[in-house]
Tab-separated table of N, CA, C and O in Angstrom:
chain	number	residue	atom	x	y	z
A	1	UNK	N	70.772	77.499	-57.682
A	1	UNK	CA	69.551	77.666	-56.919
A	1	UNK	C	69.566	79.055	-56.274
A	1	UNK	O	70.551	79.467	-55.687
A	2	UNK	N	68.493	79.783	-56.360
A	2	UNK	CA	68.386	81.122	-55.788
A	2	UNK	C	68.328	81.045	-54.262
A	2	UNK	O	67.906	80.054	-53.697
A	3	UNK	N	68.773	82.117	-53.633
A	3	UNK	CA	68.715	82.192	-52.168
A	3	UNK	C	67.272	82.144	-51.706
A	3	UNK	O	66.367	82.638	-52.377
A	4	UNK	N	67.056	81.522	-50.589
A	4	UNK	CA	65.724	81.426	-50.011
A	4	UNK	C	65.715	82.258	-48.733
A	4	UNK	O	66.404	81.934	-47.770
A	5	UNK	N	64.948	83.332	-48.744
A	5	UNK	CA	64.828	84.184	-47.564
A	5	UNK	C	63.897	83.533	-46.552
A	5	UNK	O	62.840	83.035	-46.906
A	6	UNK	N	64.310	83.554	-45.280
A	6	UNK	CA	63.459	83.061	-44.201
A	6	UNK	C	63.601	84.018	-43.027
A	6	UNK	O	64.693	84.481	-42.727
A	7	UNK	N	62.524	84.281	-42.357
A	7	UNK	CA	62.545	85.086	-41.131
A	7	UNK	C	63.079	86.499	-41.329
A	7	UNK	O	63.545	87.115	-40.378
A	8	UNK	N	63.029	86.986	-42.562
A	8	UNK	CA	63.525	88.326	-42.853
A	8	UNK	C	62.821	88.829	-44.112
A	8	UNK	O	62.588	88.057	-45.037
A	9	UNK	N	62.464	90.087	-44.115
A	9	UNK	CA	61.789	90.667	-45.275
A	9	UNK	C	62.809	91.310	-46.208
A	9	UNK	O	63.788	91.904	-45.764
A	10	UNK	N	62.582	91.185	-47.498
A	10	UNK	CA	63.432	91.832	-48.491
A	10	UNK	C	63.154	93.332	-48.507
A	10	UNK	O	62.059	93.775	-48.136
A	11	UNK	N	64.128	94.101	-48.922
A	11	UNK	CA	64.005	95.553	-49.083
A	11	UNK	C	63.489	96.228	-47.824
A	11	UNK	O	62.655	97.139	-47.890
A	12	UNK	N	63.986	95.777	-46.668
A	12	UNK	CA	63.579	96.346	-45.390
A	12	UNK	C	64.826	96.639	-44.563
A	12	UNK	O	65.695	95.779	-44.424
A	13	UNK	N	64.916	97.844	-44.024
A	13	UNK	CA	66.027	98.196	-43.150
A	13	UNK	C	65.761	97.598	-41.777
A	13	UNK	O	64.668	97.717	-41.237
A	14	UNK	N	66.767	96.914	-41.224
A	14	UNK	CA	66.600	96.353	-39.894
A	14	UNK	C	67.930	96.340	-39.168
A	14	UNK	O	68.989	96.444	-39.768
A	15	UNK	N	67.861	96.213	-37.856
A	15	UNK	CA	69.028	96.090	-37.005
A	15	UNK	C	69.137	94.614	-36.642
A	15	UNK	O	68.306	94.084	-35.900
A	16	UNK	N	70.127	93.928	-37.190
A	16	UNK	CA	70.226	92.482	-37.019
A	16	UNK	C	70.290	92.049	-35.557
A	16	UNK	O	69.767	90.999	-35.208
A	17	UNK	N	70.902	92.855	-34.693
A	17	UNK	CA	70.990	92.440	-33.290
A	17	UNK	C	69.620	92.402	-32.625
A	17	UNK	O	69.429	91.703	-31.632
A	18	UNK	N	68.655	93.102	-33.192
A	18	UNK	CA	67.297	93.077	-32.641
A	18	UNK	C	66.424	92.001	-33.288
A	18	UNK	O	65.285	91.794	-32.875
A	19	UNK	N	66.962	91.293	-34.272
A	19	UNK	CA	66.173	90.301	-35.008
A	19	UNK	C	66.194	88.916	-34.359
A	19	UNK	O	65.506	88.014	-34.813
A	20	UNK	N	66.984	88.754	-33.299
A	20	UNK	CA	67.020	87.500	-32.542
A	20	UNK	C	67.112	87.872	-31.058
A	20	UNK	O	67.805	88.816	-30.698
A	21	UNK	N	66.369	87.141	-30.228
A	21	UNK	CA	66.285	87.485	-28.803
A	21	UNK	C	67.012	86.462	-27.940
A	21	UNK	O	67.069	85.277	-28.265
A	22	UNK	N	67.548	86.935	-26.822
A	22	UNK	CA	68.143	86.047	-25.834
A	22	UNK	C	67.052	85.255	-25.116
A	22	UNK	O	65.940	85.747	-24.945
A	23	UNK	N	67.396	84.037	-24.698
A	23	UNK	CA	66.520	83.218	-23.867
A	23	UNK	C	67.407	82.579	-22.801
A	23	UNK	O	68.439	81.975	-23.127
A	24	UNK	N	67.045	82.729	-21.544
A	24	UNK	CA	67.850	82.200	-20.441
A	24	UNK	C	68.187	80.730	-20.654
A	24	UNK	O	67.310	79.918	-20.979
A	25	UNK	N	69.478	80.407	-20.503
A	25	UNK	CA	69.921	79.030	-20.583
A	25	UNK	C	69.885	78.409	-21.955
A	25	UNK	O	69.953	77.190	-22.076
A	26	UNK	N	69.787	79.233	-23.001
A	26	UNK	CA	69.640	78.679	-24.353
A	26	UNK	C	70.533	79.369	-25.374
A	26	UNK	O	71.007	80.488	-25.166
A	27	UNK	N	70.706	78.674	-26.483
A	27	UNK	CA	71.260	79.257	-27.698
A	27	UNK	C	70.096	79.341	-28.671
A	27	UNK	O	69.467	78.332	-28.991
A	28	UNK	N	69.780	80.544	-29.109
A	28	UNK	CA	68.672	80.758	-30.039
A	28	UNK	C	69.265	81.061	-31.407
A	28	UNK	O	70.187	81.869	-31.527
A	29	UNK	N	68.749	80.399	-32.439
A	29	UNK	CA	69.217	80.683	-33.798
A	29	UNK	C	68.032	81.028	-34.681
A	29	UNK	O	66.920	80.556	-34.466
A	30	UNK	N	68.312	81.859	-35.672
A	30	UNK	CA	67.286	82.241	-36.643
A	30	UNK	C	67.943	82.255	-38.026
A	30	UNK	O	68.826	83.067	-38.296
A	31	UNK	N	67.528	81.324	-38.880
A	31	UNK	CA	68.052	81.245	-40.241
A	31	UNK	C	67.444	82.362	-41.074
A	31	UNK	O	66.222	82.534	-41.099
A	32	UNK	N	68.310	83.114	-41.764
A	32	UNK	CA	67.849	84.190	-42.639
A	32	UNK	C	67.867	83.762	-44.102
A	32	UNK	O	66.952	84.075	-44.843
A	33	UNK	N	68.932	83.079	-44.513
A	33	UNK	CA	69.067	82.606	-45.883
A	33	UNK	C	69.741	81.243	-45.848
A	33	UNK	O	70.719	81.049	-45.124
A	34	UNK	N	69.231	80.317	-46.658
A	34	UNK	CA	69.857	78.996	-46.743
A	34	UNK	C	69.659	78.452	-48.149
A	34	UNK	O	68.535	78.402	-48.645
A	35	UNK	N	70.755	78.087	-48.784
A	35	UNK	CA	70.704	77.358	-50.042
A	35	UNK	C	71.979	76.535	-50.166
A	35	UNK	O	72.739	76.429	-49.198
A	36	UNK	N	72.237	75.940	-51.319
A	36	UNK	CA	73.405	75.078	-51.476
A	36	UNK	C	74.726	75.830	-51.352
A	36	UNK	O	75.752	75.232	-51.051
A	37	UNK	N	74.719	77.142	-51.610
A	37	UNK	CA	75.965	77.906	-51.625
A	37	UNK	C	76.252	78.730	-50.393
A	37	UNK	O	77.410	79.020	-50.084
A	38	UNK	N	75.194	79.122	-49.677
A	38	UNK	CA	75.390	80.023	-48.538
A	38	UNK	C	74.343	79.783	-47.462
A	38	UNK	O	73.207	79.424	-47.758
A	39	UNK	N	74.766	79.985	-46.229
A	39	UNK	CA	73.846	79.986	-45.097
A	39	UNK	C	74.112	81.229	-44.282
A	39	UNK	O	75.276	81.556	-44.011
A	40	UNK	N	73.063	81.951	-43.922
A	40	UNK	CA	73.191	83.142	-43.079
A	40	UNK	C	72.250	82.960	-41.901
A	40	UNK	O	71.038	82.798	-42.086
A	41	UNK	N	72.831	82.971	-40.698
A	41	UNK	CA	72.066	82.681	-39.493
A	41	UNK	C	72.445	83.648	-38.392
A	41	UNK	O	73.626	83.970	-38.218
A	42	UNK	N	71.454	84.091	-37.642
A	42	UNK	CA	71.678	84.886	-36.440
A	42	UNK	C	71.665	83.961	-35.230
A	42	UNK	O	70.876	83.022	-35.186
A	43	UNK	N	72.519	84.250	-34.259
A	43	UNK	CA	72.561	83.478	-33.019
A	43	UNK	C	72.530	84.417	-31.825
A	43	UNK	O	73.130	85.495	-31.862
A	44	UNK	N	71.844	83.992	-30.764
A	44	UNK	CA	71.867	84.680	-29.471
A	44	UNK	C	72.224	83.639	-28.422
A	44	UNK	O	71.461	82.702	-28.187
A	45	UNK	N	73.407	83.779	-27.818
A	45	UNK	CA	73.882	82.866	-26.787
A	45	UNK	C	73.648	83.503	-25.430
A	45	UNK	O	74.167	84.595	-25.165
A	46	UNK	N	72.870	82.844	-24.558
A	46	UNK	CA	72.756	83.317	-23.182
A	46	UNK	C	74.124	83.138	-22.529
A	46	UNK	O	74.898	82.249	-22.904
A	47	UNK	N	74.440	83.975	-21.571
A	47	UNK	CA	75.711	83.881	-20.854
A	47	UNK	C	75.915	82.447	-20.374
A	47	UNK	O	75.026	81.839	-19.789
A	48	UNK	N	77.103	81.895	-20.698
A	48	UNK	CA	77.444	80.548	-20.262
A	48	UNK	C	77.005	79.441	-21.194
A	48	UNK	O	77.295	78.269	-20.951
A	49	UNK	N	76.312	79.785	-22.275
A	49	UNK	CA	75.851	78.779	-23.236
A	49	UNK	C	76.764	78.766	-24.461
A	49	UNK	O	77.415	79.762	-24.763
A	50	UNK	N	76.791	77.630	-25.169
A	50	UNK	CA	77.653	77.550	-26.339
A	50	UNK	C	77.278	76.425	-27.265
A	50	UNK	O	76.322	75.683	-27.037
A	51	UNK	N	78.054	76.326	-28.323
A	51	UNK	CA	77.948	75.240	-29.293
A	51	UNK	C	79.276	74.499	-29.230
A	51	UNK	O	80.341	75.106	-29.401
A	52	UNK	N	79.224	73.194	-28.999
A	52	UNK	CA	80.438	72.394	-28.831
A	52	UNK	C	81.223	72.292	-30.138
A	52	UNK	O	80.725	72.618	-31.216
A	53	UNK	N	82.430	71.812	-30.015
A	53	UNK	CA	83.346	71.696	-31.144
A	53	UNK	C	82.754	70.844	-32.263
A	53	UNK	O	82.238	69.753	-32.018
A	54	UNK	N	82.845	71.385	-33.471
A	54	UNK	CA	82.350	70.710	-34.666
A	54	UNK	C	83.095	71.280	-35.872
A	54	UNK	O	83.914	72.184	-35.720
A	55	UNK	N	82.823	70.754	-37.048
A	55	UNK	CA	83.428	71.256	-38.285
A	55	UNK	C	82.336	71.562	-39.302
A	55	UNK	O	81.230	71.049	-39.196
A	56	UNK	N	82.689	72.391	-40.275
A	56	UNK	CA	81.770	72.732	-41.356
A	56	UNK	C	82.479	72.536	-42.685
A	56	UNK	O	83.693	72.720	-42.773
A	57	UNK	N	81.719	72.208	-43.706
A	57	UNK	CA	82.293	72.050	-45.040
A	57	UNK	C	82.505	73.394	-45.733
A	57	UNK	O	83.127	73.466	-46.782
A	58	UNK	N	81.992	74.487	-45.128
A	58	UNK	CA	82.154	75.808	-45.722
A	58	UNK	C	82.982	76.725	-44.848
A	58	UNK	O	83.113	76.511	-43.645
A	59	UNK	N	83.583	77.737	-45.474
A	59	UNK	CA	84.257	78.789	-44.718
A	59	UNK	C	83.185	79.649	-44.062
A	59	UNK	O	82.162	79.963	-44.681
A	60	UNK	N	83.413	80.030	-42.804
A	60	UNK	CA	82.387	80.750	-42.054
A	60	UNK	C	82.931	82.067	-41.508
A	60	UNK	O	83.994	82.095	-40.885
A	61	UNK	N	82.181	83.126	-41.735
A	61	UNK	CA	82.483	84.433	-41.153
A	61	UNK	C	81.560	84.635	-39.968
A	61	UNK	O	80.334	84.507	-40.094
A	62	UNK	N	82.139	84.943	-38.810
A	62	UNK	CA	81.367	85.309	-37.630
A	62	UNK	C	81.531	86.800	-37.423
A	62	UNK	O	82.659	87.301	-37.393
A	63	UNK	N	80.408	87.500	-37.277
A	63	UNK	CA	80.431	88.931	-36.971
A	63	UNK	C	79.662	89.135	-35.670
A	63	UNK	O	78.470	88.813	-35.590
A	64	UNK	N	80.348	89.641	-34.656
A	64	UNK	CA	79.723	89.877	-33.346
A	64	UNK	C	78.811	91.097	-33.419
A	64	UNK	O	79.204	92.160	-33.892
A	65	UNK	N	77.591	90.927	-32.935
A	65	UNK	CA	76.589	91.995	-32.955
A	65	UNK	C	76.369	92.617	-31.588
A	65	UNK	O	75.978	93.790	-31.484
A	66	UNK	N	76.584	91.828	-30.519
A	66	UNK	CA	76.282	92.298	-29.168
A	66	UNK	C	77.015	91.414	-28.166
A	66	UNK	O	77.213	90.222	-28.412
A	67	UNK	N	77.424	91.984	-27.055
A	67	UNK	CA	77.997	91.205	-25.975
A	67	UNK	C	79.421	90.763	-26.214
A	67	UNK	O	80.184	91.397	-26.947
A	68	UNK	N	79.763	89.621	-25.595
A	68	UNK	CA	81.136	89.121	-25.640
A	68	UNK	C	81.116	87.604	-25.748
A	68	UNK	O	80.469	86.931	-24.950
A	69	UNK	N	81.839	87.081	-26.751
A	69	UNK	CA	81.875	85.641	-26.967
A	69	UNK	C	83.279	85.136	-27.202
A	69	UNK	O	84.186	85.900	-27.558
A	70	UNK	N	83.428	83.839	-27.002
A	70	UNK	CA	84.704	83.169	-27.270
A	70	UNK	C	84.513	82.235	-28.457
A	70	UNK	O	83.634	81.378	-28.447
A	71	UNK	N	85.345	82.417	-29.467
A	71	UNK	CA	85.356	81.553	-30.632
A	71	UNK	C	86.636	80.727	-30.537
A	71	UNK	O	87.727	81.291	-30.448
A	72	UNK	N	86.498	79.429	-30.539
A	72	UNK	CA	87.669	78.547	-30.512
A	72	UNK	C	87.820	77.932	-31.889
A	72	UNK	O	86.891	77.326	-32.414
A	73	UNK	N	88.998	78.139	-32.488
A	73	UNK	CA	89.286	77.612	-33.815
A	73	UNK	C	90.548	76.777	-33.721
A	73	UNK	O	91.615	77.287	-33.356
A	74	UNK	N	90.412	75.495	-34.017
A	74	UNK	CA	91.542	74.568	-33.992
A	74	UNK	C	92.308	74.655	-32.669
A	74	UNK	O	93.539	74.700	-32.646
A	75	UNK	N	91.554	74.743	-31.561
A	75	UNK	CA	92.138	74.758	-30.225
A	75	UNK	C	92.611	76.109	-29.719
A	75	UNK	O	93.037	76.226	-28.567
A	76	UNK	N	92.528	77.153	-30.528
A	76	UNK	CA	92.963	78.493	-30.108
A	76	UNK	C	91.740	79.368	-29.860
A	76	UNK	O	90.827	79.421	-30.689
A	77	UNK	N	91.738	80.084	-28.726
A	77	UNK	CA	90.612	80.937	-28.341
A	77	UNK	C	90.789	82.362	-28.846
A	77	UNK	O	91.891	82.925	-28.794
A	78	UNK	N	89.665	82.932	-29.313
A	78	UNK	CA	89.601	84.328	-29.745
A	78	UNK	C	88.388	84.946	-29.066
A	78	UNK	O	87.323	84.337	-29.036
A	79	UNK	N	88.543	86.148	-28.535
A	79	UNK	CA	87.438	86.854	-27.880
A	79	UNK	C	86.911	87.909	-28.844
A	79	UNK	O	87.680	88.721	-29.366
A	80	UNK	N	85.595	87.885	-29.075
A	80	UNK	CA	84.949	88.859	-29.947
A	80	UNK	C	83.962	89.699	-29.157
A	80	UNK	O	83.249	89.174	-28.288
A	81	UNK	N	83.920	90.973	-29.471
A	81	UNK	CA	82.910	91.880	-28.940
A	81	UNK	C	82.237	92.564	-30.126
A	81	UNK	O	82.705	92.458	-31.270
A	82	UNK	N	81.154	93.258	-29.855
A	82	UNK	CA	80.340	93.876	-30.912
A	82	UNK	C	81.202	94.637	-31.910
A	82	UNK	O	82.065	95.423	-31.534
A	83	UNK	N	80.965	94.347	-33.179
A	83	UNK	CA	81.667	95.015	-34.269
A	83	UNK	C	82.875	94.250	-34.790
A	83	UNK	O	83.402	94.585	-35.845
A	84	UNK	N	83.313	93.211	-34.075
A	84	UNK	CA	84.478	92.444	-34.506
A	84	UNK	C	84.051	91.184	-35.258
A	84	UNK	O	82.960	90.661	-35.043
A	85	UNK	N	84.956	90.697	-36.129
A	85	UNK	CA	84.663	89.528	-36.950
A	85	UNK	C	85.864	88.596	-36.987
A	85	UNK	O	86.992	89.012	-36.756
A	86	UNK	N	85.595	87.338	-37.337
A	86	UNK	CA	86.653	86.350	-37.527
A	86	UNK	C	86.159	85.313	-38.533
A	86	UNK	O	84.948	85.080	-38.637
A	87	UNK	N	87.096	84.707	-39.253
A	87	UNK	CA	86.764	83.642	-40.189
A	87	UNK	C	87.155	82.304	-39.575
A	87	UNK	O	88.264	82.144	-39.059
A	88	UNK	N	86.231	81.359	-39.649
A	88	UNK	CA	86.493	79.979	-39.238
A	88	UNK	C	86.644	79.180	-40.530
A	88	UNK	O	85.671	79.002	-41.274
A	89	UNK	N	87.869	78.717	-40.838
A	89	UNK	CA	88.095	78.004	-42.103
A	89	UNK	C	87.338	76.681	-42.167
A	89	UNK	O	87.080	76.046	-41.137
A	90	UNK	N	87.007	76.279	-43.383
A	90	UNK	CA	86.284	75.023	-43.564
A	90	UNK	C	87.106	73.839	-43.050
A	90	UNK	O	88.334	73.907	-42.964
A	91	UNK	N	86.410	72.796	-42.660
A	91	UNK	CA	87.024	71.552	-42.184
A	91	UNK	C	87.993	71.752	-41.023
A	91	UNK	O	88.942	70.982	-40.873
A	92	UNK	N	87.771	72.793	-40.214
A	92	UNK	CA	88.604	73.083	-39.052
A	92	UNK	C	87.714	73.052	-37.816
A	92	UNK	O	86.673	73.706	-37.794
A	93	UNK	N	88.119	72.321	-36.768
A	93	UNK	CA	87.297	72.271	-35.559
A	93	UNK	C	87.121	73.667	-34.955
A	93	UNK	O	88.075	74.437	-34.857
A	94	UNK	N	85.872	73.969	-34.578
A	94	UNK	CA	85.582	75.263	-33.960
A	94	UNK	C	84.397	75.136	-33.003
A	94	UNK	O	83.618	74.188	-33.085
A	95	UNK	N	84.307	76.087	-32.089
A	95	UNK	CA	83.228	76.132	-31.106
A	95	UNK	C	82.951	77.585	-30.763
A	95	UNK	O	83.773	78.469	-31.015
A	96	UNK	N	81.769	77.841	-30.179
A	96	UNK	CA	81.362	79.198	-29.794
A	96	UNK	C	80.805	79.148	-28.377
A	96	UNK	O	80.064	78.224	-28.027
A	97	UNK	N	81.140	80.166	-27.552
A	97	UNK	CA	80.698	80.217	-26.166
A	97	UNK	C	80.374	81.656	-25.788
A	97	UNK	O	81.147	82.571	-26.098
A	98	UNK	N	79.262	81.853	-25.113
A	98	UNK	CA	78.879	83.183	-24.646
A	98	UNK	C	79.522	83.493	-23.305
A	98	UNK	O	79.080	82.995	-22.275
A	99	UNK	N	80.581	84.302	-23.321
A	99	UNK	CA	81.211	84.748	-22.069
A	99	UNK	C	80.214	85.620	-21.315
A	99	UNK	O	80.089	85.542	-20.098
A	100	UNK	N	79.547	86.470	-22.055
A	100	UNK	CA	78.401	87.261	-21.601
A	100	UNK	C	77.284	86.895	-22.568
A	100	UNK	O	77.491	86.093	-23.470
A	101	UNK	N	76.114	87.485	-22.418
A	101	UNK	CA	75.139	87.351	-23.494
A	101	UNK	C	75.846	87.779	-24.770
A	101	UNK	O	76.576	88.784	-24.776
A	102	UNK	N	75.661	87.016	-25.843
A	102	UNK	CA	76.445	87.227	-27.060
A	102	UNK	C	75.579	86.950	-28.286
A	102	UNK	O	74.966	85.894	-28.397
A	103	UNK	N	75.520	87.933	-29.183
A	103	UNK	CA	74.809	87.759	-30.447
A	103	UNK	C	75.798	87.845	-31.592
A	103	UNK	O	76.727	88.664	-31.568
A	104	UNK	N	75.574	86.990	-32.588
A	104	UNK	CA	76.465	86.989	-33.742
A	104	UNK	C	75.704	86.684	-35.020
A	104	UNK	O	74.649	86.049	-34.993
A	105	UNK	N	76.254	87.145	-36.110
A	105	UNK	CA	75.800	86.808	-37.446
A	105	UNK	C	76.803	85.819	-38.007
A	105	UNK	O	78.012	86.050	-37.974
A	106	UNK	N	76.306	84.690	-38.501
A	106	UNK	CA	77.145	83.660	-39.100
A	106	UNK	C	76.835	83.574	-40.581
A	106	UNK	O	75.680	83.383	-40.972
A	107	UNK	N	77.871	83.746	-41.422
A	107	UNK	CA	77.730	83.612	-42.864
A	107	UNK	C	78.651	82.481	-43.300
A	107	UNK	O	79.865	82.576	-43.118
A	108	UNK	N	78.076	81.412	-43.836
A	108	UNK	CA	78.862	80.261	-44.286
A	108	UNK	C	78.772	80.170	-45.811
A	108	UNK	O	77.673	80.141	-46.366
A	109	UNK	N	79.937	80.146	-46.457
A	109	UNK	CA	80.020	79.983	-47.903
A	109	UNK	C	80.463	78.551	-48.185
A	109	UNK	O	81.572	78.155	-47.804
A	110	UNK	N	79.598	77.784	-48.834
A	110	UNK	CA	79.896	76.385	-49.138
A	110	UNK	C	80.525	76.276	-50.515
A	110	UNK	O	80.138	76.998	-51.440
A	111	UNK	N	81.480	75.336	-50.685
A	111	UNK	CA	82.091	75.160	-52.015
A	111	UNK	C	81.073	74.594	-52.996
A	111	UNK	O	80.118	73.916	-52.585
A	112	UNK	N	81.280	74.860	-54.283
A	112	UNK	CA	80.364	74.310	-55.294
A	112	UNK	C	80.362	72.782	-55.251
A	112	UNK	O	81.402	72.168	-54.986
A	113	UNK	N	79.216	72.212	-55.510
A	113	UNK	CA	79.121	70.760	-55.581
A	113	UNK	C	79.637	70.280	-56.925
A	113	UNK	O	79.528	70.964	-57.914
A	114	UNK	N	80.107	69.060	-56.900
A	114	UNK	CA	80.466	68.463	-58.178
A	114	UNK	C	81.888	68.242	-58.269
A	114	UNK	O	82.618	67.759	-58.902
């Protein structure tokens, strides 16, 4: 299945950190691409907001775009700031928290079905 673009134009130069906005007291997400093999989503975490511990069936790359966030993977905390990245392995508990306002790009690669 071909990638499905959402909330983003093809063949257009853009600054991803400006493509999603902060909202007080919220986690804002914007899906850019979603299909059976990959999901690409932008997130903006207001300071003090987060996503609780969960697991994914795909390996996930987090790339920090702005601010400062805490990524917890299998009980271990990692601090990311703009320009830094980390991989969250599939089927491993993880969580995300905005230490400050924090924007990130999430790329999840799902294993083939079947």
